[in-house]
Coordinates of C-alpha atoms in Angstrom, one line a residue:
Chain A
X1 CA -17.8 -20.7 27.4
X2 CA -15.4 -18.9 25.0
X3 CA -17.7 -16.4 23.2
X4 CA -18.8 -12.9 23.9
X5 CA -21.5 -12.0 21.4
X6 CA -21.5 -8.5 20.2
X7 CA -23.6 -6.6 17.7
X8 CA -22.1 -8.5 14.8
X9 CA -18.9 -9.8 16.2
X10 CA -17.6 -12.6 18.2
X11 CA -14.6 -13.3 20.4
X12 CA -13.6 -16.9 19.9
X13 CA -10.5 -18.4 21.5
X14 CA -9.4 -14.9 22.5
X15 CA -9.6 -13.6 18.9
X16 CA -11.9 -10.9 18.0
X17 CA -13.0 -10.8 14.4
X18 CA -14.3 -7.8 12.4
X19 CA -15.3 -7.8 8.8
X20 CA -14.1 -4.9 6.7
X21 CA -15.3 -4.1 3.2
X22 CA -12.8 -2.5 0.8
X23 CA -14.2 0.6 -0.9
X24 CA -12.7 2.9 -3.5
X25 CA -11.5 5.2 -0.7
X26 CA -9.2 2.4 0.5
X27 CA -7.5 1.7 -2.8
X28 CA -4.8 3.5 -4.8
X29 CA -3.8 3.8 -8.4
X30 CA -1.8 0.6 -8.1
X31 CA -5.2 -1.1 -8.0
X32 CA -4.7 -2.4 -4.4
X33 CA -5.4 -1.2 -0.9
X34 CA -3.1 1.7 0.0
X35 CA -0.7 0.4 2.7
X36 CA -1.5 3.0 5.3
X37 CA -5.2 2.1 5.2
X38 CA -4.6 -1.3 6.8
X39 CA -3.8 0.8 9.9
X40 CA -7.2 2.3 9.7
X41 CA -8.8 -1.2 9.5
X42 CA -6.8 -2.4 12.5
X43 CA -7.8 0.6 14.5
X44 CA -11.5 0.0 13.8
X45 CA -11.0 -3.6 15.0
X46 CA -9.3 -2.5 18.2
X47 CA -12.1 0.1 18.8
X48 CA -14.8 -2.5 18.3
X49 CA -13.1 -5.0 20.5
X50 CA -13.0 -2.5 23.3
X51 CA -16.6 -1.7 22.6
X52 CA -17.5 -5.3 23.5
X53 CA -16.4 -4.6 27.1
X54 CA -18.3 -1.3 27.2
X55 CA -15.3 1.0 26.4
X56 CA -16.1 3.9 24.1
X57 CA -13.5 6.5 23.2
X58 CA -15.6 9.6 23.8
X59 CA -17.1 8.4 27.1
X60 CA -13.9 7.0 28.4
X61 CA -12.2 10.3 28.8
X62 CA -14.9 11.3 31.2
X63 CA -15.1 8.0 33.0
X64 CA -11.5 7.0 33.3
X65 CA -9.6 10.1 32.3
X66 CA -7.3 8.1 30.1
X67 CA -6.9 7.2 26.4
X68 CA -4.7 4.9 24.4
X69 CA -2.1 5.8 21.8
X70 CA -0.1 3.6 19.5
X71 CA 3.6 3.5 20.6
X72 CA 5.0 0.9 18.1
X73 CA 3.5 -0.7 15.1
X74 CA 5.4 -3.4 13.2
X75 CA 3.7 -4.4 10.0
X76 CA 4.3 -7.1 7.3
X77 CA 2.5 -7.0 4.0
X78 CA 2.2 -10.4 2.4
X79 CA -0.6 -10.0 -0.2
X80 CA -2.6 -7.0 -1.5
X81 CA -6.3 -6.4 -0.7
X82 CA -8.4 -5.4 -3.7
X83 CA -11.5 -3.3 -4.3
X84 CA -14.7 -5.0 -3.2
X85 CA -12.9 -7.5 -1.0
X86 CA -14.5 -8.5 2.3
X87 CA -11.6 -8.7 4.6
X88 CA -11.4 -10.0 8.2
X89 CA -9.4 -8.3 10.9
X90 CA -8.5 -10.8 13.6
X91 CA -7.3 -9.2 16.9
X92 CA -5.7 -10.9 19.8
X93 CA -4.4 -9.3 23.0
X94 CA -1.0 -10.7 23.8
X95 CA -0.2 -9.0 27.1
X96 CA -1.7 -6.3 29.4
X97 CA 0.9 -4.6 31.5
X98 CA 0.7 -1.7 33.9
X99 CA 0.6 1.1 31.4
X100 CA 0.5 -0.7 28.0
X101 CA -1.2 -3.4 26.0
X102 CA 0.3 -5.6 23.2
X103 CA -1.8 -6.9 20.4
X104 CA -1.4 -9.0 17.3
X105 CA -3.7 -8.3 14.4
X106 CA -4.1 -10.3 11.2
X107 CA -5.9 -9.1 8.2
X108 CA -7.2 -11.9 6.0
X109 CA -9.2 -12.5 2.9
X110 CA -10.7 -15.9 3.5
X111 CA -7.8 -18.1 4.6
X112 CA -5.2 -16.0 2.8
X113 CA -3.1 -13.7 5.1
X114 CA -2.7 -10.2 3.7
X115 CA -1.2 -8.2 6.6
X116 CA 0.3 -9.0 10.1
X117 CA 0.7 -6.3 12.7
X118 CA 2.1 -6.2 16.2
X119 CA 1.0 -3.1 18.1
X120 CA 1.9 -1.7 21.4
X121 CA -0.6 0.7 22.9
X122 CA 0.3 3.1 25.7
X123 CA -2.2 4.5 28.2
X124 CA -2.0 8.3 28.5
X125 CA -3.7 10.9 30.7
X126 CA -5.6 13.8 29.2
X127 CA -2.4 15.9 29.1
X128 CA -0.6 13.2 27.1
X129 CA 1.6 11.8 29.8
X130 CA 1.9 8.0 30.2
X131 CA -0.1 6.7 33.1
X132 CA -1.1 3.3 34.5
X133 CA -4.3 1.7 33.1
X134 CA -7.0 2.2 35.7
X135 CA -7.5 -1.1 37.5
X136 CA -11.2 -1.5 36.7
X137 CA -10.5 -1.0 33.0
X138 CA -7.4 -3.2 33.1
X139 CA -9.4 -6.1 34.6
X140 CA -12.0 -5.8 31.9
X141 CA -9.4 -5.8 29.1
X142 CA -7.6 -8.8 30.8
X143 CA -10.9 -10.7 30.6
X144 CA -10.5 -10.6 26.8
X145 CA -7.3 -12.6 27.1
X146 CA -8.6 -15.1 29.6
X147 CA -11.2 -16.2 27.2
X148 CA -8.4 -17.6 25.1
X149 CA -7.5 -20.5 27.4
X150 CA -10.8 -21.9 28.4
X151 CA -12.1 -23.2 25.0
Chain B
X1 CA -43.7 -5.6 -1.6
X2 CA -41.3 -2.8 -1.1
X3 CA -38.3 -4.4 0.4
X4 CA -35.1 -6.0 -1.0
X5 CA -33.3 -7.7 1.8
X6 CA -29.6 -7.6 1.7
X7 CA -26.8 -8.8 4.0
X8 CA -27.6 -6.2 6.6
X9 CA -29.5 -3.6 4.7
X10 CA -32.9 -2.8 3.4
X11 CA -34.5 -0.8 0.7
X12 CA -37.7 0.6 2.1
X13 CA -39.9 3.0 0.1
X14 CA -37.0 3.4 -2.4
X15 CA -34.5 4.4 0.3
X16 CA -31.5 2.4 0.9
X17 CA -30.1 2.6 4.4
X18 CA -26.5 1.9 5.5
X19 CA -25.1 2.2 9.0
X20 CA -21.7 3.8 9.3
X21 CA -19.7 4.0 12.5
X22 CA -17.4 7.0 13.1
X23 CA -13.8 6.1 13.9
X24 CA -10.8 8.2 14.8
X25 CA -9.8 8.1 11.1
X26 CA -13.0 10.0 10.2
X27 CA -12.5 12.9 12.7
X28 CA -10.3 15.9 12.9
X29 CA -8.7 18.2 15.5
X30 CA -11.9 20.1 15.6
X31 CA -13.4 17.0 17.4
X32 CA -15.8 16.3 14.6
X33 CA -16.1 14.3 11.4
X34 CA -13.8 15.9 8.7
X35 CA -16.0 17.4 6.0
X36 CA -14.6 15.4 3.1
X37 CA -15.2 12.1 4.9
X38 CA -18.9 12.3 4.5
X39 CA -18.2 11.8 0.8
X40 CA -16.6 8.6 1.7
X41 CA -19.6 7.5 3.7
X42 CA -21.9 8.3 0.8
X43 CA -19.8 6.5 -1.7
X44 CA -19.9 3.4 0.5
X45 CA -23.7 3.6 0.6
X46 CA -23.9 4.0 -3.2
X47 CA -21.6 1.0 -3.6
X48 CA -23.6 -1.2 -1.2
X49 CA -26.9 -0.2 -2.8
X50 CA -25.5 -1.2 -6.2
X51 CA -24.3 -4.5 -4.7
X52 CA -27.9 -5.3 -3.8
X53 CA -28.6 -5.6 -7.5
X54 CA -25.5 -7.7 -8.1
X55 CA -23.3 -4.8 -9.3
X56 CA -19.7 -5.0 -8.1
X57 CA -17.1 -2.4 -9.2
X58 CA -14.3 -4.9 -10.0
X59 CA -16.5 -7.4 -11.9
X60 CA -18.5 -4.7 -13.7
X61 CA -15.6 -3.5 -15.8
X62 CA -15.5 -7.0 -17.2
X63 CA -19.2 -7.6 -17.5
X64 CA -20.4 -4.3 -18.8
X65 CA -17.2 -2.4 -19.7
X66 CA -18.4 0.7 -17.9
X67 CA -18.0 2.4 -14.6
X68 CA -19.6 5.4 -12.8
X69 CA -17.9 8.7 -11.8
X70 CA -19.3 11.6 -9.8
X71 CA -19.9 14.6 -12.1
X72 CA -21.5 17.0 -9.5
X73 CA -21.9 16.9 -5.8
X74 CA -23.8 19.5 -3.9
X75 CA -23.5 19.2 -0.1
X76 CA -25.1 20.9 2.9
X77 CA -23.6 20.4 6.3
X78 CA -26.2 21.0 9.1
X79 CA -24.7 19.3 12.1
X80 CA -21.4 17.7 12.9
X81 CA -20.9 13.9 13.4
X82 CA -18.8 12.9 16.4
X83 CA -16.4 10.1 17.3
X84 CA -18.2 6.8 18.1
X85 CA -21.4 8.0 16.4
X86 CA -23.4 5.3 14.6
X87 CA -24.7 7.3 11.5
X88 CA -27.1 6.2 8.9
X89 CA -26.7 7.0 5.2
X90 CA -30.1 7.1 3.4
X91 CA -29.8 6.9 -0.4
X92 CA -32.5 7.5 -2.9
X93 CA -32.2 7.4 -6.7
X94 CA -34.0 10.4 -8.1
X95 CA -33.7 9.7 -11.8
X96 CA -32.0 7.4 -14.2
X97 CA -31.2 8.9 -17.6
X98 CA -29.4 7.5 -20.6
X99 CA -25.9 8.2 -19.4
X100 CA -26.3 9.5 -15.9
X101 CA -28.0 8.8 -12.5
X102 CA -29.1 11.4 -9.9
X103 CA -29.3 10.5 -6.3
X104 CA -30.1 12.2 -3.0
X105 CA -28.3 11.1 0.1
X106 CA -29.0 12.0 3.7
X107 CA -26.6 11.3 6.6
X108 CA -28.4 11.1 9.9
X109 CA -27.7 10.4 13.6
X110 CA -31.0 9.0 14.8
X111 CA -33.6 11.5 13.6
X112 CA -31.1 14.4 13.4
X113 CA -30.0 15.3 9.9
X114 CA -26.2 16.0 9.6
X115 CA -25.5 16.2 5.9
X116 CA -27.6 16.3 2.7
X117 CA -26.0 15.6 -0.7
X118 CA -27.3 15.6 -4.3
X119 CA -25.1 13.6 -6.6
X120 CA -25.0 13.2 -10.3
X121 CA -23.1 10.1 -11.5
X122 CA -22.0 9.7 -15.2
X123 CA -21.4 6.4 -16.9
X124 CA -18.0 6.2 -18.6
X125 CA -16.3 3.6 -20.7
X126 CA -12.9 2.1 -19.8
X127 CA -11.2 5.0 -21.6
X128 CA -13.0 7.6 -19.6
X129 CA -15.5 8.8 -22.2
X130 CA -19.1 9.2 -21.3
X131 CA -21.3 6.4 -22.6
X132 CA -24.9 5.2 -22.3
X133 CA -25.7 3.0 -19.4
X134 CA -26.0 -0.6 -20.8
X135 CA -29.7 -1.4 -20.9
X136 CA -29.5 -4.5 -18.7
X137 CA -27.8 -2.6 -16.0
X138 CA -30.1 0.4 -16.4
X139 CA -33.2 -1.7 -16.0
X140 CA -31.8 -3.2 -12.8
X141 CA -31.0 0.3 -11.4
X142 CA -34.4 1.6 -12.4
X143 CA -35.9 -1.2 -10.4
X144 CA -34.5 0.4 -7.3
X145 CA -36.6 3.5 -8.0
X146 CA -39.8 1.7 -8.8
X147 CA -39.8 0.2 -5.4
X148 CA -40.6 3.6 -4.1
X149 CA -44.1 4.0 -5.4
X150 CA -45.7 0.6 -4.5
X151 CA -45.7 0.8 -0.7
Chain C
X1 CA 0.6 46.5 -6.0
X2 CA -1.5 43.4 -6.1
X3 CA 0.7 40.8 -4.6
X4 CA 1.2 39.5 -1.1
X5 CA 4.2 37.3 -1.1
X6 CA 4.1 34.2 1.1
X7 CA 6.5 31.4 1.8
X8 CA 5.9 29.9 -1.7
X9 CA 2.6 31.4 -2.8
X10 CA 1.2 34.5 -4.2
X11 CA -2.1 36.3 -4.3
X12 CA -2.5 37.9 -7.8
X13 CA -5.6 39.7 -8.8
X14 CA -7.4 38.4 -5.7
X15 CA -6.6 34.7 -6.5
X16 CA -4.5 32.7 -4.2
X17 CA -2.6 29.8 -5.9
X18 CA -1.3 26.7 -4.1
X19 CA 0.5 23.8 -5.8
X20 CA -0.6 20.3 -4.8
X21 CA 1.2 17.2 -5.9
X22 CA -0.9 14.0 -6.4
X23 CA 0.5 11.0 -4.4
X24 CA -0.7 7.4 -4.2
X25 CA -2.7 8.3 -1.1
X26 CA -4.8 10.6 -3.2
X27 CA -5.7 8.1 -6.0
X28 CA -8.0 5.1 -6.1
X29 CA -8.3 1.8 -8.0
X30 CA -9.9 3.7 -10.9
X31 CA -6.4 5.1 -11.5
X32 CA -7.5 8.7 -10.7
X33 CA -7.8 11.1 -7.8
X34 CA -10.6 9.9 -5.4
X35 CA -13.3 12.5 -5.6
X36 CA -13.4 13.3 -1.9
X37 CA -9.7 14.1 -1.9
X38 CA -10.2 17.3 -3.9
X39 CA -12.0 18.6 -0.8
X40 CA -8.7 18.0 1.1
X41 CA -6.8 19.9 -1.5
X42 CA -9.2 22.8 -1.4
X43 CA -9.1 22.9 2.4
X44 CA -5.3 23.1 2.3
X45 CA -5.5 26.0 0.0
X46 CA -8.0 27.9 2.2
X47 CA -5.8 27.2 5.2
X48 CA -2.7 28.5 3.4
X49 CA -4.5 31.6 2.1
X50 CA -5.6 32.4 5.7
X51 CA -2.0 31.8 6.8
X52 CA -0.9 34.7 4.5
X53 CA -2.9 37.1 6.7
X54 CA -1.4 35.5 9.9
X55 CA -4.4 33.3 10.7
X56 CA -3.4 29.9 12.1
X57 CA -6.1 27.4 13.1
X58 CA -4.5 26.4 16.4
X59 CA -3.6 29.9 17.6
X60 CA -6.9 31.4 16.4
X61 CA -9.0 29.6 18.9
X62 CA -7.0 31.4 21.6
X63 CA -6.8 34.8 19.9
X64 CA -10.3 35.2 18.4
X65 CA -12.3 32.4 20.1
X66 CA -13.8 31.4 16.7
X67 CA -13.2 28.9 13.9
X68 CA -14.7 28.3 10.5
X69 CA -16.7 25.3 9.3
X70 CA -18.0 24.4 5.8
X71 CA -21.8 24.9 5.5
X72 CA -22.2 24.2 1.8
X73 CA -20.0 22.9 -0.8
X74 CA -21.0 22.6 -4.5
X75 CA -18.6 20.7 -6.6
X76 CA -18.3 20.0 -10.3
X77 CA -15.8 17.4 -11.6
X78 CA -14.8 18.0 -15.2
X79 CA -11.6 16.0 -15.6
X80 CA -9.7 13.5 -13.5
X81 CA -6.4 14.2 -11.7
X82 CA -3.8 11.5 -12.1
X83 CA -0.9 10.1 -10.0
X84 CA 2.2 12.4 -10.1
X85 CA 0.2 15.4 -11.4
X86 CA 1.2 18.8 -10.1
X87 CA -2.1 20.5 -9.6
X88 CA -2.9 24.1 -8.8
X89 CA -5.7 25.2 -6.5
X90 CA -6.9 28.7 -7.2
X91 CA -8.9 30.3 -4.4
X92 CA -10.9 33.5 -4.6
X93 CA -13.0 35.0 -1.9
X94 CA -16.3 36.1 -3.4
X95 CA -17.9 37.7 -0.4
X96 CA -17.4 38.3 3.3
X97 CA -20.6 38.7 5.3
X98 CA -21.2 39.1 9.0
X99 CA -20.9 35.5 9.9
X100 CA -19.9 33.7 6.7
X101 CA -17.5 33.8 3.8
X102 CA -18.1 32.6 0.2
X103 CA -15.2 31.3 -1.9
X104 CA -14.7 29.9 -5.4
X105 CA -12.0 27.3 -5.8
X106 CA -10.6 25.9 -9.1
X107 CA -8.4 22.9 -9.3
X108 CA -6.3 22.9 -12.5
X109 CA -3.6 20.9 -14.2
X110 CA -1.8 23.5 -16.3
X111 CA -4.6 25.3 -18.2
X112 CA -7.0 22.4 -17.9
X113 CA -9.8 22.7 -15.3
X114 CA -10.4 19.6 -13.3
X115 CA -12.7 20.7 -10.5
X116 CA -14.7 23.7 -9.6
X117 CA -16.1 24.3 -6.1
X118 CA -18.2 27.0 -4.4
X119 CA -17.8 26.9 -0.7
X120 CA -19.7 28.7 2.1
X121 CA -17.8 28.9 5.4
X122 CA -19.6 29.8 8.6
X123 CA -17.9 31.3 11.6
X124 CA -18.6 29.4 14.9
X125 CA -17.7 29.9 18.5
X126 CA -15.9 27.3 20.6
X127 CA -19.2 25.7 21.5
X128 CA -20.2 25.3 17.8
X129 CA -22.8 28.1 17.6
X130 CA -22.7 30.5 14.7
X131 CA -21.2 33.9 15.6
X132 CA -20.2 37.0 13.8
X133 CA -16.6 37.1 12.5
X134 CA -14.6 39.3 14.8
X135 CA -14.1 42.7 13.2
X136 CA -10.3 42.6 13.2
X137 CA -10.3 39.2 11.5
X138 CA -13.0 40.2 9.1
X139 CA -11.0 43.3 8.0
X140 CA -8.0 41.2 7.3
X141 CA -10.0 38.7 5.3
X142 CA -11.7 41.5 3.4
X143 CA -8.2 42.8 2.4
X144 CA -7.8 39.6 0.4
X145 CA -10.7 40.6 -1.8
X146 CA -9.7 44.2 -2.2
X147 CA -6.5 43.1 -3.8
X148 CA -8.6 41.9 -6.7
X149 CA -9.6 45.3 -8.0
X150 CA -6.4 47.3 -8.0
X151 CA -4.4 45.3 -10.6
Chain D
X1 CA 29.9 17.5 -3.5
X2 CA 27.1 16.0 -1.4
X3 CA 24.1 17.8 -2.7
X4 CA 21.5 17.1 -5.4
X5 CA 19.3 20.2 -5.7
X6 CA 15.7 19.5 -6.5
X7 CA 12.6 21.7 -6.8
X8 CA 12.6 22.5 -3.1
X9 CA 14.6 19.8 -1.5
X10 CA 18.1 18.7 -0.9
X11 CA 20.0 15.5 -0.3
X12 CA 22.7 16.3 2.3
X13 CA 24.9 13.5 3.7
X14 CA 22.6 10.9 2.1
X15 CA 19.5 12.3 3.8
X16 CA 16.7 13.6 1.8
X17 CA 14.5 16.2 3.6
X18 CA 10.9 17.0 2.7
X19 CA 8.8 19.5 4.5
X20 CA 5.2 18.5 5.3
X21 CA 2.5 20.8 6.7
X22 CA -0.1 19.3 9.0
X23 CA -3.7 20.1 7.9
X24 CA -7.1 19.2 9.4
X25 CA -7.3 16.2 7.2
X26 CA -4.2 14.7 9.0
X27 CA -5.5 15.1 12.5
X28 CA -8.1 13.3 14.6
X29 CA -10.4 13.9 17.5
X30 CA -7.5 13.4 19.9
X31 CA -6.2 16.7 18.6
X32 CA -3.1 15.1 17.1
X33 CA -2.0 13.6 13.8
X34 CA -3.7 10.3 13.2
X35 CA -1.1 7.5 13.4
X36 CA -1.7 6.0 9.9
X37 CA -1.1 9.4 8.3
X38 CA 2.6 9.4 9.1
X39 CA 2.8 6.6 6.6
X40 CA 1.3 9.0 4.0
X41 CA 4.0 11.6 4.9
X42 CA 6.7 9.0 4.6
X43 CA 5.4 7.8 1.2
X44 CA 5.4 11.3 -0.1
X45 CA 9.0 11.7 0.9
X46 CA 10.0 8.4 -0.7
X47 CA 8.2 9.5 -3.9
X48 CA 9.9 12.9 -3.9
X49 CA 13.3 11.4 -3.3
X50 CA 12.9 9.1 -6.2
X51 CA 11.7 12.0 -8.3
X52 CA 15.1 13.6 -7.8
X53 CA 16.7 10.8 -9.8
X54 CA 14.0 11.1 -12.5
X55 CA 11.8 8.3 -11.3
X56 CA 8.1 9.0 -11.6
X57 CA 5.5 6.3 -10.6
X58 CA 3.3 6.7 -13.7
X59 CA 6.1 6.8 -16.2
X60 CA 8.1 4.1 -14.6
X61 CA 5.7 1.3 -15.4
X62 CA 6.3 2.1 -19.0
X63 CA 10.0 2.6 -18.8
X64 CA 11.1 -0.1 -16.5
X65 CA 8.0 -2.3 -16.2
X66 CA 8.3 -2.5 -12.4
X67 CA 7.0 -0.7 -9.3
X68 CA 7.8 -0.8 -5.6
X69 CA 5.6 -2.0 -2.7
X70 CA 6.1 -1.8 1.0
X71 CA 6.9 -5.3 2.4
X72 CA 7.6 -4.4 6.0
X73 CA 7.2 -1.2 8.0
X74 CA 8.3 -0.9 11.6
X75 CA 7.2 2.4 13.3
X76 CA 7.9 4.0 16.6
X77 CA 5.8 6.9 17.7
X78 CA 7.6 9.2 20.2
X79 CA 5.7 12.5 20.2
X80 CA 2.5 13.6 18.5
X81 CA 2.3 16.1 15.6
X82 CA -0.2 18.8 15.9
X83 CA -2.4 20.9 13.5
X84 CA -0.5 23.6 11.7
X85 CA 2.9 22.0 12.5
X86 CA 5.5 22.1 9.7
X87 CA 7.2 18.7 10.0
X88 CA 10.3 17.4 8.2
X89 CA 10.6 13.9 6.8
X90 CA 14.2 12.8 6.7
X91 CA 14.8 9.8 4.4
X92 CA 17.9 7.7 4.2
X93 CA 18.5 4.6 2.0
X94 CA 20.2 2.0 4.2
X95 CA 20.7 -0.7 1.6
X96 CA 19.9 -1.6 -2.0
X97 CA 19.7 -5.3 -2.7
X98 CA 18.8 -7.2 -5.9
X99 CA 15.1 -7.0 -5.4
X100 CA 14.5 -4.8 -2.4
X101 CA 15.5 -1.5 -0.8
X102 CA 15.7 -0.6 2.9
X103 CA 15.2 2.9 4.2
X104 CA 15.0 4.7 7.5
X105 CA 12.7 7.7 7.8
X106 CA 12.5 10.2 10.7
X107 CA 9.7 12.6 11.0
X108 CA 10.7 15.7 13.1
X109 CA 9.3 19.0 14.3
X110 CA 12.4 21.1 14.5
X111 CA 14.9 19.0 16.5
X112 CA 12.2 17.0 18.2
X113 CA 11.8 13.5 16.8
X114 CA 8.1 12.4 16.4
X115 CA 8.2 9.2 14.5
X116 CA 10.9 6.7 13.3
X117 CA 10.2 4.2 10.6
X118 CA 12.2 1.4 9.0
X119 CA 10.8 0.4 5.6
X120 CA 11.5 -2.5 3.3
X121 CA 10.4 -2.0 -0.3
X122 CA 10.1 -4.8 -2.8
X123 CA 10.4 -4.5 -6.5
X124 CA 7.5 -6.1 -8.3
X125 CA 6.6 -6.6 -12.0
X126 CA 3.3 -5.4 -13.5
X127 CA 1.6 -8.7 -12.5
X128 CA 2.7 -8.3 -8.9
X129 CA 5.5 -10.9 -8.7
X130 CA 8.8 -10.0 -7.1
X131 CA 11.5 -9.1 -9.6
X132 CA 15.1 -7.8 -9.6
X133 CA 15.4 -4.0 -9.8
X134 CA 16.5 -3.2 -13.3
X135 CA 20.2 -2.4 -13.2
X136 CA 19.9 1.1 -14.7
X137 CA 17.4 2.0 -12.0
X138 CA 19.4 0.3 -9.3
X139 CA 22.5 2.2 -10.2
X140 CA 20.6 5.5 -9.9
X141 CA 19.1 4.6 -6.6
X142 CA 22.5 3.5 -5.3
X143 CA 23.9 6.9 -6.2
X144 CA 21.6 8.3 -3.5
X145 CA 23.5 6.2 -0.9
X146 CA 26.9 7.0 -2.2
X147 CA 26.4 10.6 -1.6
X148 CA 26.4 9.8 2.1
X149 CA 30.1 9.0 2.4
X150 CA 31.7 11.8 0.5
X151 CA 30.7 14.8 2.8

C-alpha cells in the first residue's frame, strides 16, 4: 500500500502531488510566472501535504506549541510557467531530523520540469526559538517518508 | 436543467462557486486575510467561470483579439478570513452589455458572509481601447445568466 | 503653515503624497499593474500618512489597544500603470467619526489619474470588535484634516 | 571615488544599498515577513541598482533586445523581519560572465542580518533563449564591480 488518499491529492511512492493553476496574480509583465511566486506554490504544497496527516497551521500552535519556518531554500529555474497553465507541485520529504525537515519540491507542467527547490524547515516554539519536533508529530511526518519504500 | 458541470465546480441557479483555501501567503500580521487578496480570490473565480464556457485568457487574445479589465470594484468587508479557512467564492453575472459585464461576488466561510464585491469589467482590444464584446463570446457569456431563471 | 515634513513626504493642503515605483512583482501578464496591487499601494500610503503623526502599527497595539481595518473600498480604474512607472498616491482624509475614518486616495502618473479609491476604515479592539477611536489618537488624525483649510 | 549617487541610493565599495519598509502586505499570520517576499525586496534592489546605470526594464527590450531572468536563487533565512521594520537590501555583483551575472544580496535590519541570497541571472532574448549580454550593457554593469576595488 503506497497511497494515502486525500481530498484531491495522493501520496504515491513518497511523493505528494498538488495541482496549481496559474492566474493573472501569479504572472508578471514578462508574460511568465513571477519567480517569487513559485515559493508560494511550494508552500501551498507543503501545507496540503501536512494536512493529509491532520496537521493544520492554526490548530497546531494550540496542540503542539510549535510551528515550522523555512531556514534555507535553494531554487533552480529551468523553464517559465505561463498564464492558464495547470502546474503540478511534487513534494518529497528527504529527511526528518530532531529539529528540522528537508524536502525536495519539483514544479512541473506535464512532464516538463519548471522549477526545482530544496527546502530546510526548522521547528520553532511560539517565541521563535528552535525546538525539537514533538515526537508524536515527528512520527506522523516520518510516516510520509516510509511510504516511499514499500511500493 | 440549471447546472453546467466543470472540473470541480458547478453553476447552480446562475451562481458559480469556487473553493479557495487560505494559505500563509494570503494572510498578514493582523492574523487575517490581507484585504487586497480577496480581489485575487475573486479574479480566480471569474477566470474559472469563464473557463467553463471555454474561454482561456491566453488563447482568447488569439481567438477573439480582446481581453477584459476591471473598471470599477466596490467591496464591503464584513468578517475576516483566517489561515487554513476553506472559503467559497460565489459569482453571479448581473448584466452583459455591449462592451461591459457586471458581476456580483460573495466570499463566504460556510454560511457566513465575509466579503461582497460588485465588479464592472470592460472589454478592451489588444491596444487597450474599449471595444464591443465579440458577439460569439457575448452569447456564451449570456448563457451563464440565462441558467439563473430556469430552475 | 500647511506642511508637515516627513522623511520623504509632505502633507500639502491636506493631501499626503507618497511616491511608489512599479516593479515586476506589481505587474501581470497583461503588461500592466495587477488590479489588486493598487490596494497595496494605497495601504502603504495610509500607513506612511499615519506614521507622520507618530502612529506605527506594531507599537499602536500596545499604546492604544486598537487597530484599523478596511470596511468598504470603492475603486475606479481609469488608466493602467506600467512597469518602471513612478506613481504618486495622494491621500486625503474626508471625515473622522467616532469609530471610523473616510479617506479618498488618487493614484497618478504625473498629471494622469490612474485609480481613484474611497475607503472607510473602522477602528477595532484587539479582539476584533468595533470600538471608538481613542480621543488622543483621534485628535492627532483630525489634525491631518485641519491642515487642509489653512493654506 | 567609489560612489555613484542616485535618487536616494549609493554604491559604496561595490555595494548598492536600498531601504525597504515592511508593510502589512509583506507579512503573514505568523507575524513576520512571508518568506517569498524577500525575493520581491531583492528584485527591487537589483532593479534599482541597474537603474543607476541607466537600465530600465521597459526601455531595455527596445534598446538592447534582451532581458534578465533568475536561473538560481539560494537563500538562507537567519532572522525574521517584522511589520514596520525599515530594512536594507545590500547588493553586490560577484561576477559578470558572457551570458550571466552573479550577485550576493544581504537583507539587514540595522546591523542584524536577516536573509542572505546568492542569485544567478541569465540574459535572454525576446523569445526566451539565452544570449550573450550586449557588450555595451556588459561594460556598464562591470563598472558596478570595478567600483569595489578603488576605495
